[in-house]
Amino acid sequence: EHHQPILNALARAHHWQRLIDEGRIRSGVEIARQEGLNQSSVNELLRLALLSPQIVLALLAGQQPRTLTLRWLKNHELPADWEAQAEVFGGFDR
């Protein structure tokens, strides 16, 4: 089953990261200002753009752990290393 809040946040994160990569926006601060959001919320969501492709594919396929929530993703900084990310996600209930 798909977790729509996570998918929406993932889409936003990748869109914002693309805007930054293309130089159309300079930072999360500018995104927050334009979107009327808190800077920390934008930064929390931008971290989702750093998820490993395997994790992203699992999320898109609705194969995320049952206990994984958007709140958890926003409140926990994941390791940059994709193998370490897989270990973190492997620790959730399926």
Coordinates of C-alpha atoms in Angstrom, one line a residue:
E1 CA 0.0 0.0 0.0
H2 CA 1.3 3.4 -0.9
H3 CA 2.0 6.0 1.8
Q4 CA 0.8 9.1 0.0
P5 CA 2.3 11.7 2.4
I6 CA 5.8 10.1 1.9
L7 CA 5.3 10.1 -1.9
N8 CA 4.2 13.7 -1.9
A9 CA 7.2 14.7 0.2
L10 CA 9.6 12.7 -2.0
A11 CA 8.2 14.4 -5.1
R12 CA 8.6 17.9 -3.5
A13 CA 12.1 17.1 -2.4
H14 CA 13.3 16.0 -5.8
H15 CA 11.6 19.0 -7.5
W16 CA 13.3 21.4 -5.1
Q17 CA 16.6 19.7 -5.5
R18 CA 16.3 19.9 -9.3
L19 CA 15.6 23.7 -9.0
I20 CA 18.7 24.1 -6.9
D21 CA 20.8 21.9 -9.2
E22 CA 19.7 23.9 -12.2
G23 CA 20.5 27.2 -10.4
R24 CA 16.9 28.4 -10.6
I25 CA 16.8 28.7 -6.8
R26 CA 19.9 29.1 -4.6
S27 CA 18.9 27.4 -1.3
G28 CA 16.4 25.9 1.0
V29 CA 16.0 29.3 2.5
E30 CA 14.8 30.7 -0.8
I31 CA 12.4 27.8 -1.3
A32 CA 11.0 28.3 2.1
R33 CA 10.5 32.0 1.4
Q34 CA 8.8 31.3 -2.0
E35 CA 6.6 28.5 -0.6
G36 CA 5.7 30.2 2.6
L37 CA 7.2 27.4 4.6
N38 CA 9.5 27.1 7.6
Q39 CA 13.1 26.8 6.6
S40 CA 13.6 23.7 8.8
S41 CA 10.6 22.0 7.1
V42 CA 12.1 22.5 3.7
N43 CA 15.5 21.2 4.8
E44 CA 13.9 18.2 6.4
L45 CA 12.2 17.4 3.1
L46 CA 15.2 18.1 1.0
R47 CA 17.0 15.3 2.8
L48 CA 14.6 12.9 1.1
A49 CA 16.3 13.7 -2.2
L50 CA 19.4 11.9 -0.8
L51 CA 17.7 8.5 -0.4
S52 CA 19.2 5.6 -2.2
P53 CA 17.5 4.7 -5.5
Q54 CA 16.6 1.3 -4.0
I55 CA 14.7 2.9 -1.2
V56 CA 13.0 5.4 -3.5
L57 CA 11.9 2.5 -5.8
A58 CA 10.5 0.6 -2.7
L59 CA 8.6 3.7 -1.6
L60 CA 7.2 4.2 -5.1
A61 CA 6.1 0.5 -5.2
G62 CA 4.4 0.8 -1.9
Q63 CA 6.9 -1.5 -0.2
Q64 CA 7.9 0.8 2.6
P65 CA 8.0 -0.6 6.2
R66 CA 4.5 -0.5 7.8
T67 CA 5.9 1.6 10.7
L68 CA 7.7 4.2 8.5
T69 CA 6.0 7.6 8.5
L70 CA 6.7 11.0 7.0
R71 CA 7.1 12.3 10.6
W72 CA 9.9 9.8 11.2
L73 CA 11.7 10.7 8.0
K74 CA 11.5 14.4 8.8
N75 CA 12.8 13.9 12.4
H76 CA 15.6 11.5 11.7
E77 CA 18.7 12.3 9.7
L78 CA 19.6 9.3 7.6
P79 CA 23.2 8.4 6.7
A80 CA 24.5 9.5 3.4
D81 CA 25.8 6.0 2.6
W82 CA 23.2 4.0 0.8
E83 CA 24.2 0.7 2.4
A84 CA 23.8 2.3 5.8
Q85 CA 20.4 3.6 4.8
A86 CA 19.4 0.1 3.8
E87 CA 20.4 -1.1 7.3
V88 CA 18.2 1.6 8.9
F89 CA 15.2 0.7 6.7
G90 CA 15.8 -3.0 7.3
G91 CA 15.3 -2.4 11.0
F92 CA 11.6 -1.4 10.6
D93 CA 8.7 -3.8 10.8
R94 CA 7.5 -5.1 7.5

